[in-house]
Short mmCIF file of C-alpha atoms in Angstrom, two decimals:
data_model
loop_
_atom_site.label_atom_id
_atom_site.label_comp_id
_atom_site.label_asym_id
_atom_site.label_seq_id
_atom_site.Cartn_x
_atom_site.Cartn_y
_atom_site.Cartn_z
CA MET A 1 -3.98 -24.89 -10.24
CA SER A 2 -1.86 -27.81 -9.11
CA ALA A 3 0.76 -27.57 -6.44
CA SER A 4 4.25 -26.59 -7.56
CA PRO A 5 7.30 -25.13 -5.83
CA THR A 6 7.29 -21.97 -7.94
CA MET A 7 4.70 -19.33 -8.74
CA SER A 8 3.05 -19.58 -12.15
CA ALA A 9 3.32 -16.79 -14.73
CA LEU A 10 -0.24 -15.71 -13.84
CA GLU A 11 0.59 -15.58 -10.12
CA LEU A 12 3.79 -13.62 -10.73
CA ARG A 13 1.87 -11.17 -12.89
CA ALA A 14 -0.85 -10.80 -10.27
CA ALA A 15 1.55 -10.40 -7.35
CA SER A 16 3.91 -7.99 -9.12
CA SER A 17 1.12 -5.85 -10.59
CA LEU A 18 -0.75 -5.59 -7.28
CA ALA A 19 2.52 -4.81 -5.48
CA GLY A 20 3.02 -2.06 -8.05
CA LEU A 21 -0.53 -0.82 -7.42
CA TYR A 22 0.22 -0.60 -3.71
CA ALA A 23 3.53 1.15 -4.40
CA LEU A 24 1.96 3.81 -6.64
CA ARG A 25 -0.85 4.49 -4.20
CA MET A 26 1.33 4.47 -1.09
CA LEU A 27 3.92 6.68 -2.79
CA GLY A 28 1.27 9.34 -3.13
CA MET A 29 0.38 9.02 0.54
CA PHE A 30 3.94 8.81 1.90
CA LEU A 31 5.29 11.70 -0.17
CA ILE A 32 3.45 14.24 1.95
CA LEU A 33 4.64 12.87 5.32
CA PRO A 34 7.90 14.81 5.69
CA VAL A 35 6.67 18.10 4.16
CA PHE A 36 2.96 18.44 4.96
CA ALA A 37 3.27 20.34 8.24
CA VAL A 38 5.45 23.07 6.73
CA TYR A 39 3.54 23.64 3.50
CA ALA A 40 0.03 23.28 4.95
CA GLY A 41 0.97 25.96 7.48
CA HIS A 42 1.22 28.48 4.64
CA LEU A 43 -2.44 28.08 3.64
CA PRO A 44 -5.06 30.47 5.04
CA GLY A 45 -6.04 28.96 8.39
CA GLY A 46 -2.81 26.96 8.50
CA GLU A 47 -1.39 29.11 11.27
CA ASN A 48 -3.65 27.05 13.55
CA HIS A 49 -1.67 23.84 14.13
CA THR A 50 -4.79 22.04 15.33
CA MET A 51 -6.27 22.45 11.86
CA VAL A 52 -3.02 21.27 10.27
CA GLY A 53 -3.09 18.17 12.46
CA LEU A 54 -6.70 17.47 11.49
CA ALA A 55 -5.84 17.84 7.80
CA PHE A 56 -2.86 15.55 8.16
CA GLY A 57 -4.89 12.86 9.91
CA ALA A 58 -8.29 13.13 8.18
CA TYR A 59 -7.15 10.50 5.70
CA GLY A 60 -6.77 7.94 8.50
CA LEU A 61 -10.25 8.58 9.92
CA THR A 62 -12.16 7.74 6.74
CA GLN A 63 -9.72 4.94 5.99
CA ALA A 64 -10.47 3.34 9.36
CA LEU A 65 -14.23 3.70 8.91
CA LEU A 66 -14.39 2.28 5.38
CA GLN A 67 -11.56 -0.26 5.11
CA LEU A 68 -13.48 -3.29 6.38
CA PRO A 69 -16.82 -2.36 4.71
CA PHE A 70 -15.06 -1.94 1.34
CA GLY A 71 -13.46 -5.35 1.74
CA MET A 72 -16.79 -7.00 2.48
CA TRP A 73 -18.43 -5.03 -0.35
CA SER A 74 -15.88 -6.51 -2.76
CA ASP A 75 -17.15 -10.00 -1.86
CA ARG A 76 -20.56 -9.04 -3.23
CA VAL A 77 -19.93 -6.76 -6.21
CA GLY A 78 -16.47 -7.86 -7.32
CA ARG A 79 -12.91 -6.95 -6.35
CA LYS A 80 -12.03 -4.76 -9.31
CA LYS A 81 -15.21 -2.68 -9.13
CA VAL A 82 -14.45 -1.70 -5.55
CA ILE A 83 -10.80 -1.02 -6.39
CA TYR A 84 -11.82 1.24 -9.30
CA ILE A 85 -14.17 3.20 -7.03
CA GLY A 86 -11.56 3.46 -4.29
CA LEU A 87 -8.84 4.67 -6.64
CA ALA A 88 -11.23 7.18 -8.20
CA LEU A 89 -12.05 8.58 -4.74
CA PHE A 90 -8.35 8.79 -3.90
CA ALA A 91 -7.64 10.65 -7.17
CA VAL A 92 -10.55 13.07 -6.65
CA GLY A 93 -9.43 13.72 -3.08
CA SER A 94 -5.87 14.39 -4.27
CA ILE A 95 -7.13 16.96 -6.81
CA MET A 96 -9.26 18.59 -4.10
CA CYS A 97 -6.17 18.86 -1.89
CA ALA A 98 -4.14 20.38 -4.73
CA MET A 99 -6.84 23.02 -5.34
CA ALA A 100 -7.49 23.78 -1.65
CA ASP A 101 -7.23 27.50 -0.90
CA HIS A 102 -7.93 27.09 2.83
CA ILE A 103 -6.91 24.54 5.43
CA ALA A 104 -10.58 23.55 5.87
CA TRP A 105 -10.79 22.43 2.23
CA LEU A 106 -7.55 20.53 2.68
CA ILE A 107 -9.21 18.61 5.52
CA VAL A 108 -12.13 17.74 3.23
CA GLY A 109 -9.80 16.63 0.44
CA ARG A 110 -7.77 14.44 2.78
CA ALA A 111 -10.97 12.81 4.06
CA VAL A 112 -12.03 12.03 0.48
CA GLN A 113 -8.58 10.56 -0.18
CA GLY A 114 -8.98 8.23 2.78
CA ALA A 115 -12.43 7.16 1.58
CA GLY A 116 -10.65 5.26 -1.19
CA ALA A 117 -10.03 2.43 1.25
CA ILE A 118 -9.04 -0.42 -1.06
CA SER A 119 -6.46 -2.32 0.99
CA ALA A 120 -8.81 -5.14 1.98
CA ALA A 121 -10.18 -5.47 -1.57
CA VAL A 122 -6.67 -5.65 -3.03
CA THR A 123 -5.66 -8.32 -0.54
CA ALA A 124 -8.78 -10.34 -1.38
CA LEU A 125 -8.06 -10.03 -5.11
CA LEU A 126 -4.51 -11.25 -4.54
CA ALA A 127 -5.91 -14.25 -2.65
CA ASP A 128 -8.25 -14.99 -5.59
CA LEU A 129 -5.31 -14.97 -7.99
CA THR A 130 -2.76 -17.06 -6.05
CA ARG A 131 -2.66 -20.63 -4.88
CA GLU A 132 -2.57 -21.32 -1.19
CA GLU A 133 1.06 -22.46 -1.16
CA HIS A 134 2.25 -19.21 -2.80
CA ARG A 135 0.03 -16.65 -1.09
CA THR A 136 2.54 -15.81 1.64
CA LYS A 137 5.19 -15.02 -0.98
CA ALA A 138 2.73 -12.82 -2.86
CA MET A 139 1.82 -10.94 0.32
CA ALA A 140 5.54 -10.49 1.06
CA MET A 141 5.99 -8.83 -2.34
CA ILE A 142 3.34 -6.28 -1.42
CA GLY A 143 4.93 -5.73 1.98
CA ALA A 144 8.33 -5.12 0.37
CA SER A 145 6.82 -2.63 -2.07
CA ILE A 146 5.26 -0.64 0.80
CA ALA A 147 8.49 -0.60 2.84
CA SER A 148 10.64 0.52 -0.09
CA THR A 149 8.09 3.17 -1.09
CA PHE A 150 8.14 4.61 2.44
CA ALA A 151 11.94 4.90 2.39
CA ILE A 152 11.99 6.46 -1.08
CA SER A 153 9.28 8.96 -0.13
CA LEU A 154 11.13 10.30 2.90
CA VAL A 155 14.14 11.07 0.75
CA ALA A 156 12.37 12.27 -2.42
CA ALA A 157 9.57 14.35 -0.91
CA PRO A 158 11.61 17.34 0.30
CA LYS A 159 13.15 17.91 -3.14
CA LEU A 160 9.83 17.38 -4.89
CA ALA A 161 8.21 19.89 -2.55
CA GLU A 162 10.87 22.44 -3.52
CA TRP A 163 10.20 21.88 -7.24
CA ILE A 164 6.41 21.61 -7.36
CA GLY A 165 5.14 22.47 -3.87
CA LEU A 166 2.54 20.57 -1.86
CA PRO A 167 -0.20 21.18 -4.51
CA GLY A 168 2.14 19.70 -7.10
CA ILE A 169 2.71 16.62 -4.95
CA PHE A 170 -1.05 16.15 -4.66
CA LEU A 171 -1.42 16.47 -8.44
CA LEU A 172 1.39 13.96 -8.88
CA THR A 173 -0.47 11.69 -6.48
CA ALA A 174 -3.61 11.99 -8.60
CA GLY A 175 -1.61 11.10 -11.70
CA LEU A 176 -0.03 8.07 -10.03
CA THR A 177 -3.48 6.95 -8.89
CA ILE A 178 -4.89 7.20 -12.40
CA ALA A 179 -1.90 5.17 -13.63
CA ALA A 180 -2.68 2.58 -10.96
CA LEU A 181 -6.30 2.48 -12.08
CA VAL A 182 -5.24 1.81 -15.67
CA GLY A 183 -2.88 -0.86 -14.37
CA VAL A 184 -5.71 -2.65 -12.58
CA TRP A 185 -7.75 -2.57 -15.79
CA LYS A 186 -5.03 -3.59 -18.24
CA VAL A 187 -2.40 -5.53 -16.27
CA VAL A 188 -3.95 -7.17 -13.19
CA PRO A 189 -5.55 -10.49 -14.22
CA ASN A 190 -9.23 -11.18 -13.69
CA PRO A 191 -9.82 -14.05 -11.24
CA ALA A 192 -11.48 -17.15 -12.64
CA VAL A 193 -13.31 -17.60 -9.33
CA SER A 194 -13.79 -15.20 -6.40
CA ARG A 195 -14.47 -16.67 -2.99
CA PHE A 196 -14.02 -15.68 0.62
CA HIS A 197 -10.52 -16.32 2.06
CA SER A 198 -10.24 -16.63 5.84
CA ASP A 199 -6.50 -16.05 5.72
CA ALA A 200 -6.88 -12.71 3.90
CA GLU A 201 -10.33 -11.26 4.68
CA THR A 202 -12.43 -10.22 7.65
CA ASN A 203 -15.21 -12.56 8.77
CA THR A 204 -17.63 -10.61 10.97
CA SER A 205 -18.68 -13.79 12.78
CA ARG A 206 -15.10 -14.16 14.04
CA LEU A 207 -14.76 -10.57 15.27
CA PRO A 208 -15.82 -11.39 18.87
CA GLN A 209 -13.16 -14.11 19.05
CA VAL A 210 -10.48 -11.71 17.79
CA LEU A 211 -11.60 -8.74 19.90
CA LYS A 212 -11.56 -10.81 23.11
CA ASP A 213 -8.10 -12.30 22.58
CA PRO A 214 -5.70 -10.57 25.05
CA GLN A 215 -2.66 -11.40 22.94
CA LEU A 216 -4.17 -9.81 19.85
CA LEU A 217 -5.44 -6.82 21.85
CA ARG A 218 -1.84 -6.12 22.89
CA LEU A 219 -0.77 -6.09 19.26
CA ASN A 220 -3.72 -3.91 18.23
CA TYR A 221 -2.76 -1.36 20.87
CA GLY A 222 0.82 -1.64 19.68
CA VAL A 223 0.12 -0.77 16.07
CA PHE A 224 -2.12 2.08 17.27
CA ALA A 225 0.66 3.47 19.48
CA LEU A 226 3.35 3.02 16.84
CA HIS A 227 1.54 4.82 14.03
CA ALA A 228 -0.06 7.47 16.25
CA SER A 229 3.48 8.36 17.33
CA GLN A 230 4.70 8.31 13.74
CA MET A 231 2.03 10.77 12.61
CA ALA A 232 2.52 12.93 15.71
CA MET A 233 6.26 13.08 15.07
CA PHE A 234 5.86 14.08 11.42
CA THR A 235 3.34 16.75 12.45
CA VAL A 236 6.13 18.65 14.24
CA MET A 237 9.51 17.25 13.07
CA PRO A 238 9.63 19.18 9.76
CA LEU A 239 9.13 22.38 11.77
CA LEU A 240 11.96 21.45 14.14
CA LEU A 241 14.36 20.68 11.31
CA ASN A 242 13.71 24.23 10.13
CA GLN A 243 13.77 25.95 13.51
CA ILE A 244 16.45 24.02 15.42
CA GLY A 245 18.40 22.40 12.61
CA GLY A 246 18.36 25.42 10.33
CA ILE A 247 17.66 23.21 7.29
CA ASP A 248 15.16 24.32 4.67
CA VAL A 249 12.56 21.76 3.60
CA ALA A 250 14.27 20.99 0.29
CA HIS A 251 17.27 19.59 2.17
CA HIS A 252 15.49 17.59 4.88
CA TRP A 253 16.48 14.48 2.94
CA TRP A 254 20.02 15.07 4.22
CA VAL A 255 18.67 13.98 7.61
CA TYR A 256 16.18 11.32 6.53
CA LEU A 257 18.43 9.39 4.13
CA PRO A 258 21.12 8.27 6.63
CA VAL A 259 18.70 7.49 9.48
CA VAL A 260 16.39 5.47 7.23
CA LEU A 261 19.32 3.49 5.80
CA ILE A 262 20.71 2.78 9.28
CA GLY A 263 17.27 1.65 10.41
CA PHE A 264 16.92 -0.80 7.52
CA VAL A 265 20.43 -2.21 7.88
CA LEU A 266 20.15 -2.84 11.61
CA MET A 267 16.62 -4.22 11.32
CA VAL A 268 17.77 -7.25 9.30
CA PRO A 269 19.97 -8.99 11.92
CA ALA A 270 17.39 -8.28 14.63
CA ILE A 271 14.61 -9.94 12.63
CA ILE A 272 16.81 -12.90 11.69
CA TYR A 273 17.80 -13.39 15.33
CA GLY A 274 14.19 -13.18 16.50
CA GLU A 275 12.76 -15.54 13.87
CA LYS A 276 15.56 -18.08 13.52
CA LYS A 277 16.57 -18.28 17.18
CA ASN A 278 13.00 -18.14 18.49
CA HIS A 279 13.57 -14.89 20.41
CA LEU A 280 10.88 -12.83 18.72
CA LYS A 281 9.37 -11.65 22.01
CA GLU A 282 12.72 -10.43 23.28
CA VAL A 283 13.45 -8.57 20.04
CA PHE A 284 9.95 -7.10 20.09
CA LEU A 285 10.25 -5.82 23.67
CA PHE A 286 13.73 -4.45 22.99
CA ALA A 287 12.40 -2.46 20.02
CA ILE A 288 9.53 -1.01 22.09
CA ALA A 289 12.02 0.01 24.79
CA LEU A 290 14.26 1.57 22.13
CA MET A 291 11.29 3.49 20.75
CA PHE A 292 10.51 4.75 24.26
CA VAL A 293 14.12 5.95 24.61
CA ALA A 294 13.87 7.79 21.27
CA GLN A 295 10.62 9.54 22.19
CA LEU A 296 11.83 10.39 25.71
CA GLY A 297 15.05 11.77 24.24
CA MET A 298 13.07 13.95 21.84
CA THR A 299 11.04 15.19 24.81
CA LEU A 300 13.93 16.03 27.10
CA TRP A 301 17.00 16.75 25.00
CA MET A 302 16.96 18.03 21.44
CA PRO A 303 19.01 21.26 21.51
CA SER A 304 20.70 20.88 18.13
CA LEU A 305 20.58 19.21 14.72
CA THR A 306 23.04 16.59 15.93
CA TRP A 307 20.66 15.39 18.61
CA ILE A 308 17.71 15.45 16.22
CA VAL A 309 19.67 13.07 13.98
CA VAL A 310 20.63 10.85 16.93
CA TRP A 311 17.06 10.47 18.16
CA LEU A 312 15.71 9.97 14.63
CA GLY A 313 18.31 7.25 14.09
CA VAL A 314 17.21 5.44 17.25
CA TYR A 315 13.58 5.96 16.23
CA PHE A 316 13.97 4.39 12.79
CA ILE A 317 15.89 1.38 14.08
CA ALA A 318 13.03 0.66 16.49
CA PHE A 319 10.30 1.54 13.99
CA ASN A 320 11.58 -0.80 11.30
CA ILE A 321 11.93 -3.72 13.72
CA LEU A 322 8.43 -3.19 15.09
CA GLU A 323 6.90 -2.71 11.65
CA ALA A 324 8.36 -6.07 10.57
CA THR A 325 7.72 -8.11 13.74
CA GLN A 326 4.10 -7.15 14.47
CA PRO A 327 2.52 -8.77 11.37
CA SER A 328 4.64 -11.88 12.05
CA LEU A 329 3.32 -11.98 15.61
CA ILE A 330 -0.27 -11.61 14.37
CA SER A 331 0.24 -14.56 12.04
CA LYS A 332 1.69 -16.74 14.80
CA ILE A 333 -0.81 -15.80 17.50
CA ALA A 334 -4.14 -15.44 15.67
CA PRO A 335 -6.44 -18.50 15.47
CA THR A 336 -5.78 -20.18 12.14
CA ALA A 337 -9.27 -19.63 10.75
CA ALA A 338 -9.36 -16.00 11.94
CA LYS A 339 -6.03 -14.74 10.61
CA GLY A 340 -7.66 -12.48 8.01
CA THR A 341 -10.05 -11.08 10.61
CA ALA A 342 -7.19 -10.41 13.02
CA MET A 343 -5.28 -8.56 10.30
CA GLY A 344 -8.40 -6.58 9.38
CA VAL A 345 -8.81 -5.32 12.95
CA TYR A 346 -5.06 -4.64 13.15
CA ASN A 347 -5.12 -2.57 9.94
CA THR A 348 -8.17 -0.64 11.12
CA CYS A 349 -6.40 0.26 14.38
CA GLN A 350 -3.42 1.43 12.34
CA ALA A 351 -5.59 3.69 10.17
CA ALA A 352 -7.43 5.13 13.19
CA SER A 353 -4.12 5.91 14.87
CA MET A 354 -3.07 8.07 11.92
CA PHE A 355 -5.97 10.41 12.64
CA MET A 356 -5.60 10.40 16.42
CA GLY A 357 -1.83 10.91 16.39
CA SER A 358 -1.77 13.88 14.04
CA ALA A 359 -4.90 15.51 15.49
CA LEU A 360 -3.58 15.33 19.06
CA ALA A 361 -0.13 16.52 17.99
CA GLY A 362 -1.60 19.50 16.17
CA TYR A 363 -3.71 20.41 19.20
CA LEU A 364 -0.82 20.08 21.67
CA TYR A 365 1.56 22.10 19.51
CA GLN A 366 -1.06 24.83 19.09
CA GLU A 367 -1.84 24.98 22.82
CA PHE A 368 1.73 24.90 24.15
CA GLN A 369 3.66 26.29 21.17
CA SER A 370 6.28 23.65 21.88
CA PRO A 371 7.03 20.15 20.57
CA MET A 372 7.77 18.84 24.07
CA PRO A 373 4.14 17.84 24.92
CA VAL A 374 3.86 16.06 21.56
CA PHE A 375 6.91 13.89 22.19
CA ALA A 376 5.86 13.40 25.82
CA LEU A 377 2.57 11.96 24.56
CA CYS A 378 4.51 9.64 22.23
CA ALA A 379 6.76 8.55 25.10
CA LEU A 380 3.70 7.82 27.23
CA LEU A 381 2.19 5.68 24.45
CA MET A 382 5.44 3.71 24.26
CA ALA A 383 5.66 3.27 28.03
CA VAL A 384 2.11 1.88 28.15
CA TRP A 385 2.91 -0.39 25.21
CA LEU A 386 5.99 -1.76 26.94
CA LEU A 387 3.98 -2.35 30.10
CA VAL A 388 1.10 -4.20 28.42
CA SER A 389 3.45 -6.23 26.20
CA TRP A 390 5.73 -7.38 29.01
CA GLY A 391 3.35 -10.19 30.00
CA MET A 392 2.65 -11.42 26.48
CA GLN A 393 3.20 -15.10 25.80
CA ALA A 394 6.24 -15.87 23.72
CA PRO A 395 4.88 -17.09 20.36
CA LEU A 396 5.68 -20.58 19.17
CA PRO A 397 8.04 -20.73 16.18
CA VAL A 398 5.23 -21.57 13.78
CA LYS A 399 4.17 -20.64 10.27
CA THR A 400 0.96 -21.00 8.31
CA LYS A 401 0.62 -23.68 5.66
CA MET A 402 -2.36 -23.64 3.30
CA CYS A 403 -3.43 -26.68 1.28
CA HIS A 404 -6.02 -26.81 -1.48
CA ILE A 405 -8.91 -29.24 -1.10
CA GLY A 406 -10.21 -30.56 -4.42
CA GLU A 407 -13.63 -29.43 -5.61
CA GLN A 408 -14.86 -33.04 -5.82
CA TRP A 409 -14.04 -33.98 -2.24
CA SER A 410 -17.06 -34.16 0.09
CA GLY A 411 -15.83 -36.20 3.02
CA ASP A 412 -15.95 -35.65 6.79
CA VAL A 413 -14.48 -32.21 7.48
CA GLY A 414 -14.05 -32.80 11.20
CA ARG A 415 -12.28 -36.11 10.65
CA LEU A 416 -9.87 -34.60 8.10
CA SER A 417 -9.11 -31.68 10.44
CA ALA A 418 -8.39 -34.12 13.27
CA LYS A 419 -6.11 -36.28 11.10
CA LEU A 420 -4.14 -33.24 9.94
CA GLY A 421 -3.92 -31.91 13.50
CA ALA A 422 -2.50 -35.23 14.71
CA ILE A 423 0.51 -35.10 12.37
CA ASP A 424 3.84 -34.42 14.09
CA GLY A 425 4.63 -30.72 14.26
CA VAL A 426 1.11 -29.53 13.34
CA LYS A 427 -0.14 -27.31 16.14
CA GLU A 428 -3.53 -26.38 14.69
CA ALA A 429 -5.52 -27.54 11.67
CA VAL A 430 -8.90 -26.52 10.31
CA VAL A 431 -10.59 -27.47 7.06
CA LEU A 432 -12.82 -24.77 5.56
CA ILE A 433 -14.79 -26.66 2.97
CA ASP A 434 -16.59 -23.58 1.56
CA GLU A 435 -13.19 -22.14 0.71
CA ARG A 436 -11.80 -25.54 -0.37
CA VAL A 437 -8.75 -25.07 1.83
CA ALA A 438 -7.05 -26.62 4.84
CA LEU A 439 -5.29 -24.10 7.08
CA LEU A 440 -2.49 -25.45 9.26
CA LYS A 441 -0.28 -23.83 11.84
CA VAL A 442 2.97 -25.84 11.75
CA MET A 443 6.35 -25.66 13.43
CA GLN A 444 8.92 -23.80 11.35
CA ALA A 445 11.24 -26.78 11.71
CA GLY A 446 10.47 -30.38 12.54
CA TYR A 447 6.94 -30.88 11.25
CA ASP A 448 6.16 -33.87 9.05
CA GLU A 449 5.64 -32.05 5.76
CA ALA A 450 5.69 -35.27 3.73
CA GLU A 451 2.81 -36.73 5.76
CA VAL A 452 0.77 -33.53 5.38
CA ASP A 453 1.31 -33.55 1.61
CA ARG A 454 0.49 -37.28 1.43
CA LEU A 455 -2.77 -36.86 3.31
CA ILE A 456 -3.83 -33.86 1.22
CA ALA A 457 -2.97 -35.68 -2.02
CA GLU A 458 -4.93 -38.72 -0.82
CA THR A 459 -7.87 -36.46 0.02
CA ASN A 460 -7.85 -34.78 -3.37
CA ILE A 461 -7.91 -38.15 -5.15
CA ALA A 462 -10.93 -39.24 -3.12
CA THR A 463 -14.39 -38.32 -4.41
CA THR A 464 -16.47 -39.09 -1.32
#
């Protein structure tokens, strides 16, 4: 594919269909968030909140264990084969959850759901199907589909739970997953060539570099703290909306809709200010502090529905900012050739946190019969996050640029990397000849784009 300013029809089809795949699958996962704790508590054994927490989080445990192996497996056996297997596991797990007649079987079903860990394989397939210059846009389409699905789920789930119950939601999830499987078969294009992509996949040889980087370790802890707190909150919040707010589950959307909308609206100017004005660190730290305030407020003062809404509003403002800024920080901070590896570790930490957060919340609520220790744990996680992030280096205002290297070129890789790295505004450049790509970290404004394009074009004409 030659360079062009717009995505081709094939790329648009690939990006939109894979974004739809993510949306269908994530819808099934997100729909249970705001209702699981209430409905799972009605199952035999569900009076034990520790068991409810384990059931809620079991998905994250198997997801964390299998996400990277499934991605690497897709390099060997093919992307779509792994995606088919993963979706089938997710559908089977959903049916098991729908049929569960005891909380223990719900735990097993949730673990099987999580075993369908296809995120890395889907990302690799998207990289196979898009040119380097359009891959960021394609990834953004998937990110937008996940964010919108999360918002829709919080609002739709309570009413769905009233109509069809938690078993019905799991059956709906299975149906959506089967639809996604058919979509992969019939709609998602087959890649002409599959190869490893350092910007999108995990390279085990680069894991030590990523795991020793203090800047990336801060972000890995951050995503762990953020999503552990999210799962902990949703383990007890539906119960509080019933007990303190006096709202039945079917009407919990009355609370979630306004706070989610406020969070999205206020996130936009914060992100624009951070990215455009080069104040991303300040925005990031502010959001962590705001999250700490929300969790501390939930711990100390939540006597009425009004205050539940206030603290949830503060929570979602902070959550949306952090959810948007952390991947941007990973992209700016990670070594250019290890971006995919850094994201793989980051996503694994996120999945593991889902298990830890809900399991600990269930245990604490069972032991103390109060939500206060749960929110205190969340506040502690935020306080530690703010402390460890305070000394982080402010990221340079950079972005990643990927350039295709022609199949016929066989010149000096080191020399080409050095020449690209010497261009004004290029902060880092590496040529990965096995992937036929040059990865550059360039200033968002002020880099010599024309010279980069000239040198790449000159390279692709050369045959030696």
